Short mmCIF file of C-alpha atoms in Angstrom, two decimals:
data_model
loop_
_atom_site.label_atom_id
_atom_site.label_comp_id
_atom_site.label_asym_id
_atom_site.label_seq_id
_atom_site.Cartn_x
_atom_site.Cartn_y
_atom_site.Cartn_z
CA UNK A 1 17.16 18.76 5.44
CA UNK A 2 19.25 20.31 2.39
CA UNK A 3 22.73 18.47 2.61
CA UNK A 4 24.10 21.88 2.18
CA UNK A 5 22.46 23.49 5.65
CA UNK A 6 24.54 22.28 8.69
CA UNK A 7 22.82 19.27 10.87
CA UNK A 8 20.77 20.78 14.23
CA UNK A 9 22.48 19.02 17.38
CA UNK A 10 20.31 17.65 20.52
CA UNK A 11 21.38 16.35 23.52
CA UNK A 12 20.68 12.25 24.42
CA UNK A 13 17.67 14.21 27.40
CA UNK A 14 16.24 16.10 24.66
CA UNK A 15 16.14 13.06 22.39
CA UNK A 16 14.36 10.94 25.11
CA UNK A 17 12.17 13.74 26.05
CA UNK A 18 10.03 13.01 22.63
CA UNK A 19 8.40 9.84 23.44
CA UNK A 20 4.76 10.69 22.83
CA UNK A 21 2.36 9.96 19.80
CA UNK A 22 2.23 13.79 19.66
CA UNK A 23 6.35 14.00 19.37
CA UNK A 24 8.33 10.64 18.63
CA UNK A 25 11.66 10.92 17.93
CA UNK A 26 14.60 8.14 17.63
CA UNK A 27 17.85 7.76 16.87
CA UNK A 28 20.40 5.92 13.95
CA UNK A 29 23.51 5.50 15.16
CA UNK A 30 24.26 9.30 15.63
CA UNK A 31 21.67 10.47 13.29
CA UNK A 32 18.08 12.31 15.26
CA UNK A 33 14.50 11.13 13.47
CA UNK A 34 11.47 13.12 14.17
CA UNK A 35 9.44 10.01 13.16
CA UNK A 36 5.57 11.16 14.81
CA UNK A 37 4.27 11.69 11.22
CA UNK A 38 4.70 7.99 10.26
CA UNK A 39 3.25 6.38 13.30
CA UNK A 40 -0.14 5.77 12.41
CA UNK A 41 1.69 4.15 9.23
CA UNK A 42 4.09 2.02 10.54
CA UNK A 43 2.85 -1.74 9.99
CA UNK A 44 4.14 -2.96 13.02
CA UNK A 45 2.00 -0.64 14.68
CA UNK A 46 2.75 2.78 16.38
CA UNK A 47 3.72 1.31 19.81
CA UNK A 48 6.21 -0.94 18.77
CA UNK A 49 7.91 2.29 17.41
CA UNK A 50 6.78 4.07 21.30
CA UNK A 51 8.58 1.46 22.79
CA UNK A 52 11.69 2.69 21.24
CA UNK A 53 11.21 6.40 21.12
CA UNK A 54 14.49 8.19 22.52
CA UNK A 55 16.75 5.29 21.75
CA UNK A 56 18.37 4.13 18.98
CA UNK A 57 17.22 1.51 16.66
CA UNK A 58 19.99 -0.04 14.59
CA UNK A 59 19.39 -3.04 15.71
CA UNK A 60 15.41 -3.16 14.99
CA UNK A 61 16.37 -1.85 11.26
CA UNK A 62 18.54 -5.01 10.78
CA UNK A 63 16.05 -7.41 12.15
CA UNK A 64 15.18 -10.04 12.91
CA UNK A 65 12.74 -10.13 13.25
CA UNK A 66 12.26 -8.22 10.12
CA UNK A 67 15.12 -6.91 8.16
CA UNK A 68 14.53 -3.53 6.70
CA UNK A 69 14.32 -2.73 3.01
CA UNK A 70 17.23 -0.03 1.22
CA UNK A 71 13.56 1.93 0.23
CA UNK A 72 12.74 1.98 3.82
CA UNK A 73 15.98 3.30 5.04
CA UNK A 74 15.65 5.69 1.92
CA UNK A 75 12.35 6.32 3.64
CA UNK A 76 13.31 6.95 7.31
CA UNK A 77 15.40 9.95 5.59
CA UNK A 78 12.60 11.87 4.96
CA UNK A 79 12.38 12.55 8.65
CA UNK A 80 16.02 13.24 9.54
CA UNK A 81 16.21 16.32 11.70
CA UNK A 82 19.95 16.88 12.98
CA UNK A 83 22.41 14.79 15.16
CA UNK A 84 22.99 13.58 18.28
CA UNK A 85 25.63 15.77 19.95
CA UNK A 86 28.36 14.13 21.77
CA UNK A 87 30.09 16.19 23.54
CA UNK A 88 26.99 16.91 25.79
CA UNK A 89 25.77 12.85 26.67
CA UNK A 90 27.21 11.97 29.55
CA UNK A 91 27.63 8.13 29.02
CA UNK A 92 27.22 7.21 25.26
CA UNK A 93 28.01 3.66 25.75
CA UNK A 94 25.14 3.52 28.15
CA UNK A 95 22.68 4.14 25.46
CA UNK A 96 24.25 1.12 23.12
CA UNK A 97 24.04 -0.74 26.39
CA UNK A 98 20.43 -0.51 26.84
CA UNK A 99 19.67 -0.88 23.55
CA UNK A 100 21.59 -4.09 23.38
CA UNK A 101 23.18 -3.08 19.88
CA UNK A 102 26.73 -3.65 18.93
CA UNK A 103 29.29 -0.68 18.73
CA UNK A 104 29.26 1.48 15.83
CA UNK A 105 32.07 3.37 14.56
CA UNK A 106 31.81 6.53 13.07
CA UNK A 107 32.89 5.18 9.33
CA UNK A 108 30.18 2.95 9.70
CA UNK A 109 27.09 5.12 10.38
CA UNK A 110 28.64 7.66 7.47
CA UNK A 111 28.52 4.58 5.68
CA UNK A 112 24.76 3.81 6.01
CA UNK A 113 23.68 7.45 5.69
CA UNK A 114 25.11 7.88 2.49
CA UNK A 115 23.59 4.71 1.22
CA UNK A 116 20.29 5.72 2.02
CA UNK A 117 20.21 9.07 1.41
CA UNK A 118 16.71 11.49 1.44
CA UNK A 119 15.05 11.70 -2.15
CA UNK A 120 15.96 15.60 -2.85
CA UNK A 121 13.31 17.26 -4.35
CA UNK A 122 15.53 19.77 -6.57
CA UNK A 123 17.83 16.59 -7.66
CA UNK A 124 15.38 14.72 -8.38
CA UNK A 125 14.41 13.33 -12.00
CA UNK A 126 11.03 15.49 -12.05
CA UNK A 127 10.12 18.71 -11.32
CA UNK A 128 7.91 18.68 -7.68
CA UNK A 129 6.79 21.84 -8.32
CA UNK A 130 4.73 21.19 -11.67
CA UNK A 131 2.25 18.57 -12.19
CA UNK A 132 3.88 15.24 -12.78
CA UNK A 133 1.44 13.53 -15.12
CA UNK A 134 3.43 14.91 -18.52
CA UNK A 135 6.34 14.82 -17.22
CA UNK A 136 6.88 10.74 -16.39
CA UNK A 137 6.98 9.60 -19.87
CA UNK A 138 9.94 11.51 -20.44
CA UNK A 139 12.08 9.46 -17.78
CA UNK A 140 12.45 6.47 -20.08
CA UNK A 141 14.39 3.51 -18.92
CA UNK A 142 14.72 5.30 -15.57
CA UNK A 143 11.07 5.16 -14.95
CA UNK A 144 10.84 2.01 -13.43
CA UNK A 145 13.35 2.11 -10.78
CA UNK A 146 12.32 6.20 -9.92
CA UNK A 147 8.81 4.85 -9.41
CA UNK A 148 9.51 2.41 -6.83
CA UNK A 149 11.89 4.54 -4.91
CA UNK A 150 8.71 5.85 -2.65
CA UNK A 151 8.51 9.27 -0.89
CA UNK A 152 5.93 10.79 1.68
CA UNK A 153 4.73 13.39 -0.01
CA UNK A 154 1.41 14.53 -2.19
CA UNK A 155 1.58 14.23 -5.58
CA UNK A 156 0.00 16.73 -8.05
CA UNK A 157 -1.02 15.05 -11.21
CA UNK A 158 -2.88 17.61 -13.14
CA UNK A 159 -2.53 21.29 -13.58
CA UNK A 160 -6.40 21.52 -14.26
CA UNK A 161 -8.08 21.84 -11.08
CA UNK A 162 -10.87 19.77 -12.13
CA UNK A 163 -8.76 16.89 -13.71
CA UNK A 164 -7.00 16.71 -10.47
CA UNK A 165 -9.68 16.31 -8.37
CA UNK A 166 -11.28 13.59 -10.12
CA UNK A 167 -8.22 11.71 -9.20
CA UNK A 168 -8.88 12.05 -5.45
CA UNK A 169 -11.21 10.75 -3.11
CA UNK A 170 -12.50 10.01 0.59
CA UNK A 171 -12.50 6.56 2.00
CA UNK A 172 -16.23 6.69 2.71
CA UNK A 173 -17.36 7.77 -0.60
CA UNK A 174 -16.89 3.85 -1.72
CA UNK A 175 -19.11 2.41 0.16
CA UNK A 176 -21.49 5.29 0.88
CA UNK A 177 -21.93 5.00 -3.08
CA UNK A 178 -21.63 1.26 -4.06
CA UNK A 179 -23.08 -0.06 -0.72
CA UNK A 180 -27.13 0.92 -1.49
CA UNK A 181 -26.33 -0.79 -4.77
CA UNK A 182 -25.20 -3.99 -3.27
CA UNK A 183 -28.48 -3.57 -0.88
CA UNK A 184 -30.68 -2.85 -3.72
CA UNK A 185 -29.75 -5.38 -5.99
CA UNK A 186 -29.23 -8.47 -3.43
CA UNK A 187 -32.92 -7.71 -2.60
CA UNK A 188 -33.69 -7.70 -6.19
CA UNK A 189 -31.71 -10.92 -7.11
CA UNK A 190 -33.85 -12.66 -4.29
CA UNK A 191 -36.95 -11.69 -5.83
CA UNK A 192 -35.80 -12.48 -9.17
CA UNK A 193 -35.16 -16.19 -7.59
CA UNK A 194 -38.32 -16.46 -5.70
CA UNK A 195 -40.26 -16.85 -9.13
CA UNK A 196 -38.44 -19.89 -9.57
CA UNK A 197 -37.89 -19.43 -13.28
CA UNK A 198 -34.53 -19.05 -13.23
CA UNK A 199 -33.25 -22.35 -14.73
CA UNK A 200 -29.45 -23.02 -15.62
CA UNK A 201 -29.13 -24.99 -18.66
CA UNK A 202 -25.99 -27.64 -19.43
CA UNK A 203 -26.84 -29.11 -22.53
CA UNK A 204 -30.36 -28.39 -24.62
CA UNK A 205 -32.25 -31.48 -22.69
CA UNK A 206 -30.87 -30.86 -19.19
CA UNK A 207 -31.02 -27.76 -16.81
CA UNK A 208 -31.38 -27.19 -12.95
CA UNK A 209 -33.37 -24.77 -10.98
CA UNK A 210 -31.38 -21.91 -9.33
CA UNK A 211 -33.67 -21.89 -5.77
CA UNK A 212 -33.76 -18.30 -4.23
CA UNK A 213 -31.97 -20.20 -1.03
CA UNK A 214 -29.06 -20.37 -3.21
CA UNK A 215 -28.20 -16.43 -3.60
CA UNK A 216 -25.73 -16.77 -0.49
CA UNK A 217 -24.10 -19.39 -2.16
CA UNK A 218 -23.59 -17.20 -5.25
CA UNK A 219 -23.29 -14.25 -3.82
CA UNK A 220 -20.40 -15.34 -1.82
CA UNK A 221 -18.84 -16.94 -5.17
CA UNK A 222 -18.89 -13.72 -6.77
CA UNK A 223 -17.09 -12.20 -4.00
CA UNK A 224 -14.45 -15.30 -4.33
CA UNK A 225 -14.26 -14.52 -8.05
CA UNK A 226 -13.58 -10.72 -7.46
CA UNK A 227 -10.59 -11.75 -5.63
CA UNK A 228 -8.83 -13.54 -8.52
CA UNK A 229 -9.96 -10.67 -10.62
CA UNK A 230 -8.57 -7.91 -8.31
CA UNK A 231 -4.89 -10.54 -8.04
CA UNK A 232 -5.13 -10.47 -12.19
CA UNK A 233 -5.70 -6.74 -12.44
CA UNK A 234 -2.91 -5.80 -9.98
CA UNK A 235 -0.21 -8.23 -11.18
CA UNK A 236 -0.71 -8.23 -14.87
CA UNK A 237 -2.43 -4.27 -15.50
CA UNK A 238 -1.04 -2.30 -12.51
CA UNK A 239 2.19 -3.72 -12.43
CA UNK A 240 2.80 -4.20 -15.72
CA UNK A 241 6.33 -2.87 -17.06
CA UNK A 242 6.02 0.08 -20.03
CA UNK A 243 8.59 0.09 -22.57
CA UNK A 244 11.53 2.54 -21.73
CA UNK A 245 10.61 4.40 -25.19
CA UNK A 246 7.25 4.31 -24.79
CA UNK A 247 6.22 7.66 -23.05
CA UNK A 248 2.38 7.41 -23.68
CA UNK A 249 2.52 3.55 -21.80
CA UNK A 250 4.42 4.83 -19.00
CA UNK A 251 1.89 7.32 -18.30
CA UNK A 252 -0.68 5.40 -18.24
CA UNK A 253 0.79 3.36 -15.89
CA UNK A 254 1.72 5.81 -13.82
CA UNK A 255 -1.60 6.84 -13.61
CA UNK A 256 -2.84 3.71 -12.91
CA UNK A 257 -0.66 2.46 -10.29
CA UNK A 258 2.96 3.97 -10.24
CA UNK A 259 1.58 7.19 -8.18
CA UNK A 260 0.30 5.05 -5.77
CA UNK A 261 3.79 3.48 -5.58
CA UNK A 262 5.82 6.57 -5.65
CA UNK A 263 3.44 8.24 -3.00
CA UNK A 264 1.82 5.30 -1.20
CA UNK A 265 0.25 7.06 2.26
CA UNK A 266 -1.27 9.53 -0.02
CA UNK A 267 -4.61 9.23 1.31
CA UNK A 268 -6.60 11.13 -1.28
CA UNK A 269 -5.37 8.28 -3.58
CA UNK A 270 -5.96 5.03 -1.67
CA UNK A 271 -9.37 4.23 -3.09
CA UNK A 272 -10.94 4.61 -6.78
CA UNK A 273 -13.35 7.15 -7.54
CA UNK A 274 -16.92 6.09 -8.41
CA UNK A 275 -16.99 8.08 -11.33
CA UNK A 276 -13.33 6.65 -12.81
CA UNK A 277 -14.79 2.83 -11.49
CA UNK A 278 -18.39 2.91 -12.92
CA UNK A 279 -17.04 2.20 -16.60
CA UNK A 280 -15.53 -0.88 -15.28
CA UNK A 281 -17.96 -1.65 -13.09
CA UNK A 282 -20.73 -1.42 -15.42
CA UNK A 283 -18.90 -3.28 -18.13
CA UNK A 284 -18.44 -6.40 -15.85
CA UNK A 285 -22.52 -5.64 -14.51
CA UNK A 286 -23.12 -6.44 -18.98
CA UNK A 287 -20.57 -9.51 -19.10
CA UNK A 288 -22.37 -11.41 -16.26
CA UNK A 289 -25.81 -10.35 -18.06
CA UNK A 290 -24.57 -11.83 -21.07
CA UNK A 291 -23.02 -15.10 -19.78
CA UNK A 292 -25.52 -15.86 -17.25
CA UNK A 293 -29.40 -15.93 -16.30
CA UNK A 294 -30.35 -12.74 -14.83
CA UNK A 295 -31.04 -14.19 -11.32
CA UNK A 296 -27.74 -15.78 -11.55
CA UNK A 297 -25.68 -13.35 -13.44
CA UNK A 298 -26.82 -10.40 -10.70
CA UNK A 299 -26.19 -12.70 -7.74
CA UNK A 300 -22.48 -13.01 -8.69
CA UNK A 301 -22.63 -9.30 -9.99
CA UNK A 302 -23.24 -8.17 -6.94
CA UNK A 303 -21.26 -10.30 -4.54
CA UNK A 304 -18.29 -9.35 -6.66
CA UNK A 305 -19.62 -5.79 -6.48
CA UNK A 306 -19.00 -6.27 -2.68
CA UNK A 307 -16.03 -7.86 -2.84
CA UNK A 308 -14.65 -5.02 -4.78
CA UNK A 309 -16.10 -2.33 -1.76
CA UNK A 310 -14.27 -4.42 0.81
CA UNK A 311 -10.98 -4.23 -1.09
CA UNK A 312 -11.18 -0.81 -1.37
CA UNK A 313 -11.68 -0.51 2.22
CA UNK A 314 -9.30 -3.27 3.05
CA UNK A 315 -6.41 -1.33 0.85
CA UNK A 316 -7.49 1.95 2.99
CA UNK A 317 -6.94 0.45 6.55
CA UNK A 318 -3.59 -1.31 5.28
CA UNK A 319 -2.33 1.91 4.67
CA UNK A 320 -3.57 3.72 7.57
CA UNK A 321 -5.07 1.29 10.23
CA UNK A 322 -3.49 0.07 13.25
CA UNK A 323 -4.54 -3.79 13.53
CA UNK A 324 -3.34 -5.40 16.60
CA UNK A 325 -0.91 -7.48 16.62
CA UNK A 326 -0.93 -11.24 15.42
CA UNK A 327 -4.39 -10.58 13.73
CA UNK A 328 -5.03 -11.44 9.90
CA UNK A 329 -5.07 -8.01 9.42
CA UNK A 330 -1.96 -7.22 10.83
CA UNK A 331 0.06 -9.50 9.06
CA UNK A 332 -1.95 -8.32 5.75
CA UNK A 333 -0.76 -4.63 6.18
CA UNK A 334 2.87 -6.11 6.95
CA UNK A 335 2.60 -8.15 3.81
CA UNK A 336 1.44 -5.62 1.73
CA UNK A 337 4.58 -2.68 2.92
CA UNK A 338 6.58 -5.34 1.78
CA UNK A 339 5.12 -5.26 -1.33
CA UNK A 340 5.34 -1.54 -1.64
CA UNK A 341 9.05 -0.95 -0.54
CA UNK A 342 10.98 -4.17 -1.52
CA UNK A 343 9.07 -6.61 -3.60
CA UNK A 344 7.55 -4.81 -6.02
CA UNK A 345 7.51 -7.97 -8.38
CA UNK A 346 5.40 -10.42 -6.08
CA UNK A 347 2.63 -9.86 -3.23
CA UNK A 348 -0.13 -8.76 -5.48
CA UNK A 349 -2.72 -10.07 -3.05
CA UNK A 350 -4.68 -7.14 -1.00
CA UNK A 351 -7.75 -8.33 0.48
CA UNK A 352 -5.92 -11.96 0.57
CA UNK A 353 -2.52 -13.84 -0.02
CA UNK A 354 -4.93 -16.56 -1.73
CA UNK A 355 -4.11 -15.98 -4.98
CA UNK A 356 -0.38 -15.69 -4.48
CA UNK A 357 0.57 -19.15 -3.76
CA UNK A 358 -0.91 -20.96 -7.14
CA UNK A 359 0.59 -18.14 -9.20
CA UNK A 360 4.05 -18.61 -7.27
CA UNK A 361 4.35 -15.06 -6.04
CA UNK A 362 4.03 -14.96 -2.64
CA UNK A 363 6.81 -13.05 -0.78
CA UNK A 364 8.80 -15.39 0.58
CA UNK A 365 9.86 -14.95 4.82
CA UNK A 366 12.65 -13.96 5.76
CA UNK A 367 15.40 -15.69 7.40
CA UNK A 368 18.15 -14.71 9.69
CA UNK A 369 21.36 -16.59 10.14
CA UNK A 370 21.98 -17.46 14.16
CA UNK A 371 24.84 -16.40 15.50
CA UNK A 372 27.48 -18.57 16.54
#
């Protein structure tokens, strides 16, 4: 809503009224949120946000048990649809009273919607309208905080129609085009293995067979090894930090990774396109040819090739799944928003926190302060 078009006003029973998964609204202090668009995305789950529909949820925003980020409130904005009128609710008080959340005064919810307020499109540092590939360089030392101030919209990167769409892609085309790989090639590795000719050598006068009962072993150590390599290629490629003058390294990294940041539930974007991943993918398929026997080489070729499908699909479902509660993958999806909206500088786990802990960049938990 343009700051300069006067707030709609809805009455404390209308407000209530929209507490379905088809219309979900709640309420900030005195401010209305039409909020049924980021269910599905919320990483504590759509109910816990069901629960609450009608009411207001000050309290949940300041945790515990989870305190809410400045780009999440900047977030939430994106959804504002008017205010609560109070002339026509009966019992205001009631409300706080259910909700079990302290008073607010009016100086103080002014307060907090002015310091989060929605990311306008015609203020903003780019143009919305025009693809935004070119234009990014040009934001210089501004780039890095603009980037990580995320919105919930599509992002255009390419005038050409073609370029553009060879940024995008379906969930199911990863696996429905790397999966027959994996197939073919575990099958192959195995037969490769069965010759028993495969023979790993540690110094000129020693060496060890590599039996065909083995590929599990390897297989699952490639997958192991992808996981360090996707940590490494998310902390130290996709979040690395361009120069403020450079304008052609801050494209590049925005094509990389900062769209992803800037529009995270983009869903086109979630996953990498075969055609962009085969160079990379073929180019580690030659380094394990190179360092390794064949047999062995493919074996942890493969399994990594796997790994890397599950990541994709792993990254996918953190975005957009719904994992119940207290399940690794729930606390996964909850690490990873955390990532996205408040600690951009640590978390760079996806399929696993592993990683994080020798490298000293796991997001620490939060604590809350009892009251006395």
């Amino acid at each position: 809503m343009s700051p300069s078009v006067s707030p709609r006003f809805f009455s404390e029973k209308e407000v209530a009224r929209h507490c379905t998964k088809e219309s979900c609204w709640v309420l900030l202090g005195t401010r209305v949120y039409d909020v049924t668009g980021f269910l599905r995305m919320h990483p504590g789950g759509e109910a816990l946000i069901l629960r609450r529909s009608g009411t207001d949820i000050g309290r949940e925003m300041d945790g515990p048990p989870h305190r809410h980020s400045e780009n999440a409130r900047r977030w939430m904005e994106q959804y504002y649809i008017g205010e609560l009128d109070r002339d026509s609710a009966k019992d205001r008080q009631t409300l706080r009273e259910r909700r079990k959340t302290p008073e607010h005064t009016q100086e103080e919810e002014l307060s907090a919607a002015s310091r989060c307020s929605k990311v306008n499109p015609e203020t903003d540092l780019v143009d919305w309208e025009k693809p935004l590939a070119w234009q990014v360089g040009h934001l210089g030392e501004k780039y890095d905080t603009w980037v990580h101030q995320p919105v919930d919209r599509p992002i255009r990167l390419f005038q050409n129609p073609m370029m553009e769409a060879s940024t995008k892609t379906s969930w199911y085309m990863v696996p429905m085009v790397w999966m027959p790989l994996v197939f073919y090639l575990s099958w192959y590795c195995y037969t490769i293995l069965a010759q028993e000719k495969t023979r790993v050598f540690l110094t000129t006068e020693y060496s060890f067979l590599v039996h065909k009962y083995t590929l599990p072993f390897f297989f699952l150590l490639g997958m192991f090894l992808w996981s360090f390599i996707e940590y490494c290629i998310h902390r130290f490629l996709f979040h690395m930090r361009p120069p403020a003058h450079n304008y052609y390294l801050i494209t590049l990294h925005f094509l990389l990774h900062g769209q992803h940041h800037k529009s995270p539930f983009d869903g086109s974007r979630l996953v990498f396109p075969p055609g962009l991943a085969s160079p990379v993918i073929g180019g580690f398929y030659l380094l394990t040819r190179q360092m390794f026997p064949e047999g062995l080489g493919l074996s942890l070729f493969v399994g990594g090739l796997c790994g890397y499908v599950l990541y994709d699909m792993i990254h996918y479902y953190l975005h957009y799944g719904s994992p119940q509660k207290g399940s690794y993958m729930y606390g996964l999806k909850a690490y990873h928003v955390k990532h996205h909206f408040e600690h951009q500088t640590s978390g760079f786990g996806i399929t696993t926190t592993f990683w994080d802990y020798p490298f000293n960049t796991l997001i620490p938990e939060e604590t809350f302060e009892k009251s006395q």
